[in-house]
mmCIF file with all atom_site columns, C-alpha atoms in Angstrom:
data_model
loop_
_atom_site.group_PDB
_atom_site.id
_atom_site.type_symbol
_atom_site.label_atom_id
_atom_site.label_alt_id
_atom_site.label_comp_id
_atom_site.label_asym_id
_atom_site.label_entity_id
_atom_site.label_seq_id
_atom_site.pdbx_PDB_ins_code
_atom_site.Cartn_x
_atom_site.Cartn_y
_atom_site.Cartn_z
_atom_site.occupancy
_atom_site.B_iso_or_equiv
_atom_site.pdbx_formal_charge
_atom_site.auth_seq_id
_atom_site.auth_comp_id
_atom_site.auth_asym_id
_atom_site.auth_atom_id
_atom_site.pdbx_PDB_model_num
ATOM 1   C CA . UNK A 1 1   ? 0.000   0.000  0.000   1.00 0.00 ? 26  UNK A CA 1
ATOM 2   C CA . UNK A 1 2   ? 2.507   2.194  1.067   1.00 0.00 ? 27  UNK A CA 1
ATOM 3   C CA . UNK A 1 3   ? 4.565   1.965  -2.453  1.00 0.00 ? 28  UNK A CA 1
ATOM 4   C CA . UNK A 1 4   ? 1.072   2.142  -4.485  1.00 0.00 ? 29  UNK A CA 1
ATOM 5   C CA . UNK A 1 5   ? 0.998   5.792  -2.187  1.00 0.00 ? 30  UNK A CA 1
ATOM 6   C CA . UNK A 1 6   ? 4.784   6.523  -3.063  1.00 0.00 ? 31  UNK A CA 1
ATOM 7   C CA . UNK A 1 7   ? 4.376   5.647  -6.917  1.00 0.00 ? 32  UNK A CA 1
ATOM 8   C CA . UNK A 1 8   ? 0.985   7.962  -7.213  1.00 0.00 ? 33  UNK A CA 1
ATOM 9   C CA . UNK A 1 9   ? 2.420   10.904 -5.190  1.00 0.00 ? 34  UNK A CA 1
ATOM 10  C CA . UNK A 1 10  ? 5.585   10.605 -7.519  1.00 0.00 ? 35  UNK A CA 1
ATOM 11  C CA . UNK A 1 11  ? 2.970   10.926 -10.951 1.00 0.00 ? 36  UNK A CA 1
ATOM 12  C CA . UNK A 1 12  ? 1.379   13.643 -9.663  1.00 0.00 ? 37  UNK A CA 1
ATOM 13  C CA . UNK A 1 13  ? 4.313   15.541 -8.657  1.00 0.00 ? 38  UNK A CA 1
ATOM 14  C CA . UNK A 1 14  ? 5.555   14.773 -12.473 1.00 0.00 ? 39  UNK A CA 1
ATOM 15  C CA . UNK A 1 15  ? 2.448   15.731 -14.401 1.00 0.00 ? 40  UNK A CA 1
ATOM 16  C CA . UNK A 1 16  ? 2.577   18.982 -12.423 1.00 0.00 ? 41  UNK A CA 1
ATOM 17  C CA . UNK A 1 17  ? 6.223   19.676 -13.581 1.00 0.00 ? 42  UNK A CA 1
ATOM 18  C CA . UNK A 1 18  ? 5.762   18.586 -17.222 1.00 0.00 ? 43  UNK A CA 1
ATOM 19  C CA . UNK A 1 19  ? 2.338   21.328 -17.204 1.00 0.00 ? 44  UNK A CA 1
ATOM 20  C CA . UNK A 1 20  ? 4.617   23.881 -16.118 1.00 0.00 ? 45  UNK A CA 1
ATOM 21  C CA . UNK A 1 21  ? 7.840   22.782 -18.152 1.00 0.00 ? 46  UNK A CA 1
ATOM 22  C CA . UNK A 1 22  ? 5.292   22.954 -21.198 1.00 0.00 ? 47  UNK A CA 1
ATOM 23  C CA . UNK A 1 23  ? 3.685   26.235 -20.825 1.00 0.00 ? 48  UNK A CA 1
ATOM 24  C CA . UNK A 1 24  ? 7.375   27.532 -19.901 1.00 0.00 ? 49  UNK A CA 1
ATOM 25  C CA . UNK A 1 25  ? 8.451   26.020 -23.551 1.00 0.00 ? 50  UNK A CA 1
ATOM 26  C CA . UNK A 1 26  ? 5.545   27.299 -25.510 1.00 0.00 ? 51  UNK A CA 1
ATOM 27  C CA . UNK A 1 27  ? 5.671   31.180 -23.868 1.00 0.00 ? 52  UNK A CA 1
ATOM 28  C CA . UNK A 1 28  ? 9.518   30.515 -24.903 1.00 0.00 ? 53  UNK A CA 1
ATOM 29  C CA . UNK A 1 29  ? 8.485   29.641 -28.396 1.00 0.00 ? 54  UNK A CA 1
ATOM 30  C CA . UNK A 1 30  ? 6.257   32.519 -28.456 1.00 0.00 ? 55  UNK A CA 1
ATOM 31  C CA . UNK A 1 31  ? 9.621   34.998 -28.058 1.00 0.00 ? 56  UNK A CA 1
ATOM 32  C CA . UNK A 1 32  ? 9.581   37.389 -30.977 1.00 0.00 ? 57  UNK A CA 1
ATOM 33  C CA . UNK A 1 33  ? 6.698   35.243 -33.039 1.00 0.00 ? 58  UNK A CA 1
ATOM 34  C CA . UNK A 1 34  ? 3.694   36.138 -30.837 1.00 0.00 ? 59  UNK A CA 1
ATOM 35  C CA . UNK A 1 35  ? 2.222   39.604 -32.030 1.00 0.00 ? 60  UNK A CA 1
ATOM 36  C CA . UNK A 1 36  ? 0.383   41.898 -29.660 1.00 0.00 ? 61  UNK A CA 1
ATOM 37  C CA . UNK A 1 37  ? -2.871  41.341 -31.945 1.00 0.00 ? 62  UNK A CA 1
ATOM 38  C CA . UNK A 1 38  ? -2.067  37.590 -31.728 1.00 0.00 ? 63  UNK A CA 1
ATOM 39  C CA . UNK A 1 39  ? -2.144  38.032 -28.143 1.00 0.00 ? 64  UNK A CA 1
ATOM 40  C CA . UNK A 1 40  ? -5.468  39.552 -27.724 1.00 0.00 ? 65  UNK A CA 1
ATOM 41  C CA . UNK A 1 41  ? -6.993  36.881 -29.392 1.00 0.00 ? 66  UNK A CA 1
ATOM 42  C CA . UNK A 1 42  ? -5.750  34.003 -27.888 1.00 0.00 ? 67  UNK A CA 1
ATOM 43  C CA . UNK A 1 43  ? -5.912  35.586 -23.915 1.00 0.00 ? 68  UNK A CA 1
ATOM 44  C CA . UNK A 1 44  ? -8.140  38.304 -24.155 1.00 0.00 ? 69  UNK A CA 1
ATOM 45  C CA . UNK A 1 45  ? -8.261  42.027 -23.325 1.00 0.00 ? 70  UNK A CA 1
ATOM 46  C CA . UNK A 1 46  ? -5.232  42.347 -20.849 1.00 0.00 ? 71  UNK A CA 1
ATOM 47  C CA . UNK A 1 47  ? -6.139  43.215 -17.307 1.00 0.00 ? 72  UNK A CA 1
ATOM 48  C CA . UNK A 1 48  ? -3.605  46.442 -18.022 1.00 0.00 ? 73  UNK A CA 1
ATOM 49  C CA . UNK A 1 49  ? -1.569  47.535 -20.354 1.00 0.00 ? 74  UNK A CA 1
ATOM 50  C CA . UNK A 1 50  ? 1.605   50.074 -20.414 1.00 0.00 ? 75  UNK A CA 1
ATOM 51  C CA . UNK A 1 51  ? 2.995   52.279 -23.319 1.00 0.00 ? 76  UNK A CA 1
ATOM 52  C CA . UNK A 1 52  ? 6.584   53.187 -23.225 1.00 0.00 ? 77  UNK A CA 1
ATOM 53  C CA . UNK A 1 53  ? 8.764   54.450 -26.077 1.00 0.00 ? 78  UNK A CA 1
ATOM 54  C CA . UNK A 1 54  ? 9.774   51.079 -27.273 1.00 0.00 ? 79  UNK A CA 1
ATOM 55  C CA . UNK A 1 55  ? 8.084   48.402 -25.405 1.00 0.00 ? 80  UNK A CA 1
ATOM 56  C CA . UNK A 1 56  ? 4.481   47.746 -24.879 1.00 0.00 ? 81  UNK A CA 1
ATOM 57  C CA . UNK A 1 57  ? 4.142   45.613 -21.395 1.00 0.00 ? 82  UNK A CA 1
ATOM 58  C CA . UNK A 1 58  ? 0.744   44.315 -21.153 1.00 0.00 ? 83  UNK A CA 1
ATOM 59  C CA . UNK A 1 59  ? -0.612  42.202 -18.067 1.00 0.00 ? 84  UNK A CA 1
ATOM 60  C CA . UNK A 1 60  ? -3.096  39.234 -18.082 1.00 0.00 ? 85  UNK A CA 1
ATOM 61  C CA . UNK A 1 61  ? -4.685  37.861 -14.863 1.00 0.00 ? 86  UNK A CA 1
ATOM 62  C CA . UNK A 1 62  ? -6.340  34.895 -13.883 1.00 0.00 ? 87  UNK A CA 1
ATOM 63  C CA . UNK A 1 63  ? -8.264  33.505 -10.550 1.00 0.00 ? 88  UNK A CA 1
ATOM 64  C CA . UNK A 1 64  ? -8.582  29.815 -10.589 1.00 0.00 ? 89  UNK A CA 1
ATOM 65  C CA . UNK A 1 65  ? -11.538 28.415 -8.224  1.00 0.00 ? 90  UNK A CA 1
ATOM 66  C CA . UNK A 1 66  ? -11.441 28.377 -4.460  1.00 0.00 ? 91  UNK A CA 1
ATOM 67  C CA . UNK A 1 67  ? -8.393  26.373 -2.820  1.00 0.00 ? 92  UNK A CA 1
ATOM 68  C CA . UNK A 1 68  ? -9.344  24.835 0.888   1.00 0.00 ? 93  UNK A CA 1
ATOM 69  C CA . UNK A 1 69  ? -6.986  24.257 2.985   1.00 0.00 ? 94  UNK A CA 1
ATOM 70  C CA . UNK A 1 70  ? -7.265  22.771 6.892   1.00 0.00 ? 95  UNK A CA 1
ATOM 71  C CA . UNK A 1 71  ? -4.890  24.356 9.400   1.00 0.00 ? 96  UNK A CA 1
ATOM 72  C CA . UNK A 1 72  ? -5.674  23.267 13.171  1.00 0.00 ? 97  UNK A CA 1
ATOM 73  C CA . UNK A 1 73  ? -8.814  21.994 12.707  1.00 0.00 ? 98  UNK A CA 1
ATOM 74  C CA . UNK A 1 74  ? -10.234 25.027 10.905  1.00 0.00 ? 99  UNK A CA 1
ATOM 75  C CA . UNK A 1 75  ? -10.560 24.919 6.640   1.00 0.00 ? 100 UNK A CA 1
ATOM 76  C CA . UNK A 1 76  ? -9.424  28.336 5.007   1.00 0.00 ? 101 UNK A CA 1
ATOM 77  C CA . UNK A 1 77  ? -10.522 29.378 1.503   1.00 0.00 ? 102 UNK A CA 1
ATOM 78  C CA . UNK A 1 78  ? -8.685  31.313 -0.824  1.00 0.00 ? 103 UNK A CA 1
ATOM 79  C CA . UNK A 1 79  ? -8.499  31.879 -4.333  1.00 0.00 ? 104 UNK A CA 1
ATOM 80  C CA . UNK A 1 80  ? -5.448  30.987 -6.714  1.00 0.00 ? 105 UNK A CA 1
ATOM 81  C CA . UNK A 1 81  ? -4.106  33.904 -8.809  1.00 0.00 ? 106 UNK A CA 1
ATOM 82  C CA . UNK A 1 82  ? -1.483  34.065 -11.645 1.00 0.00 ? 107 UNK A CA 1
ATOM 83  C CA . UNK A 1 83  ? -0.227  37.577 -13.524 1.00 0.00 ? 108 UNK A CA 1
ATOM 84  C CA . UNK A 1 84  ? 1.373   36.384 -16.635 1.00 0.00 ? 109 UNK A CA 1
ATOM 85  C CA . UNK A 1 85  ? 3.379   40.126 -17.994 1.00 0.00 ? 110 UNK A CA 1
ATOM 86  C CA . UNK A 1 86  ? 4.472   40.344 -21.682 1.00 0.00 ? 111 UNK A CA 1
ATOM 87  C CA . UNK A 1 87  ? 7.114   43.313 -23.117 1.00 0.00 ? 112 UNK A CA 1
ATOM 88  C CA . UNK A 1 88  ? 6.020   43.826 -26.997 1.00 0.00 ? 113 UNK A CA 1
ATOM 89  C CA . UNK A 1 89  ? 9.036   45.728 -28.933 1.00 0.00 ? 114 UNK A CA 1
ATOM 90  C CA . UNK A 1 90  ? 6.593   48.251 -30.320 1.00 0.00 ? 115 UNK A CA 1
ATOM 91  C CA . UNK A 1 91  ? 7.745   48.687 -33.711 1.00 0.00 ? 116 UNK A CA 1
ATOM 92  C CA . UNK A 1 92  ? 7.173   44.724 -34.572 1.00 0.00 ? 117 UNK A CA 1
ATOM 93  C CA . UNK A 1 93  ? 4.571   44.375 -32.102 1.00 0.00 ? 118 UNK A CA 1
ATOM 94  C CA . UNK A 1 94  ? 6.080   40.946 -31.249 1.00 0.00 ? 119 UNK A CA 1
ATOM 95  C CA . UNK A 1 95  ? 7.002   39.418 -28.240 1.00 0.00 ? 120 UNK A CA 1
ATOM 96  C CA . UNK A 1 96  ? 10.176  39.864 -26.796 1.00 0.00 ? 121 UNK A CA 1
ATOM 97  C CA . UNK A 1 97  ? 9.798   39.037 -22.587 1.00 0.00 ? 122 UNK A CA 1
ATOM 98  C CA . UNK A 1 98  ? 7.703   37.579 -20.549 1.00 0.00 ? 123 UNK A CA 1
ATOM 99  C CA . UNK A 1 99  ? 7.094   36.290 -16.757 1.00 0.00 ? 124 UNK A CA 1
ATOM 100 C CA . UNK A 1 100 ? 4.501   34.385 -14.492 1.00 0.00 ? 125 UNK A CA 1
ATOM 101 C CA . UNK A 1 101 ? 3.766   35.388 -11.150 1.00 0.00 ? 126 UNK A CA 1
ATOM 102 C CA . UNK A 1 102 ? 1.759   32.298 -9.459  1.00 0.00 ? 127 UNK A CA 1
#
């Protein structure tokens, strides 16, 4: 029992990794491909968006569903959050940054 425990706790820990290894490689791939216009369509309206000389940094936020938790015998809700922030060279419009805040 206790391997069958080990072995499914080890799967889960992998699949997690591999979802974020793959959405690391794909925003990777995205580096000076991904347009601003291509943007909006696939995530949206960002949440904000900055104009500088040369860069456009827009922001795009999302709130997964409620997350309980149990700490000494009480359960605590919260909500999961993630900012994912793009630079666009403004002259191409592509994508030239970006980072995930979880």
């Amino acid at each position: 029992m206790r391997r069958l425990l080990l072995l499914l706790a080890a799967l889960l820990l992998a699949a997690g990794c591999a979802t974020t290894n793959g959405f690391e490689s794909a925003m990777n791939n995205h580096i000076g491909h991904l347009t601003y216009d291509e943007a909006l369509v696939k995530w949206g309206p960002p949440a904000a968006k900055a104009d500088g000389d040369r860069v456009t940094v827009a922001r795009w936020e999302k709130t997964s569903g409620a997350v309980t938790s149990f700490s000494q015998g009480y359960a605590v809700s919260s909500r999961q959050s993630s900012v994912l922030t793009v630079t666009f060279d403004k002259a191409t419009k592509r994508m030239t940054a970006w980072t995930l805040e979880e």
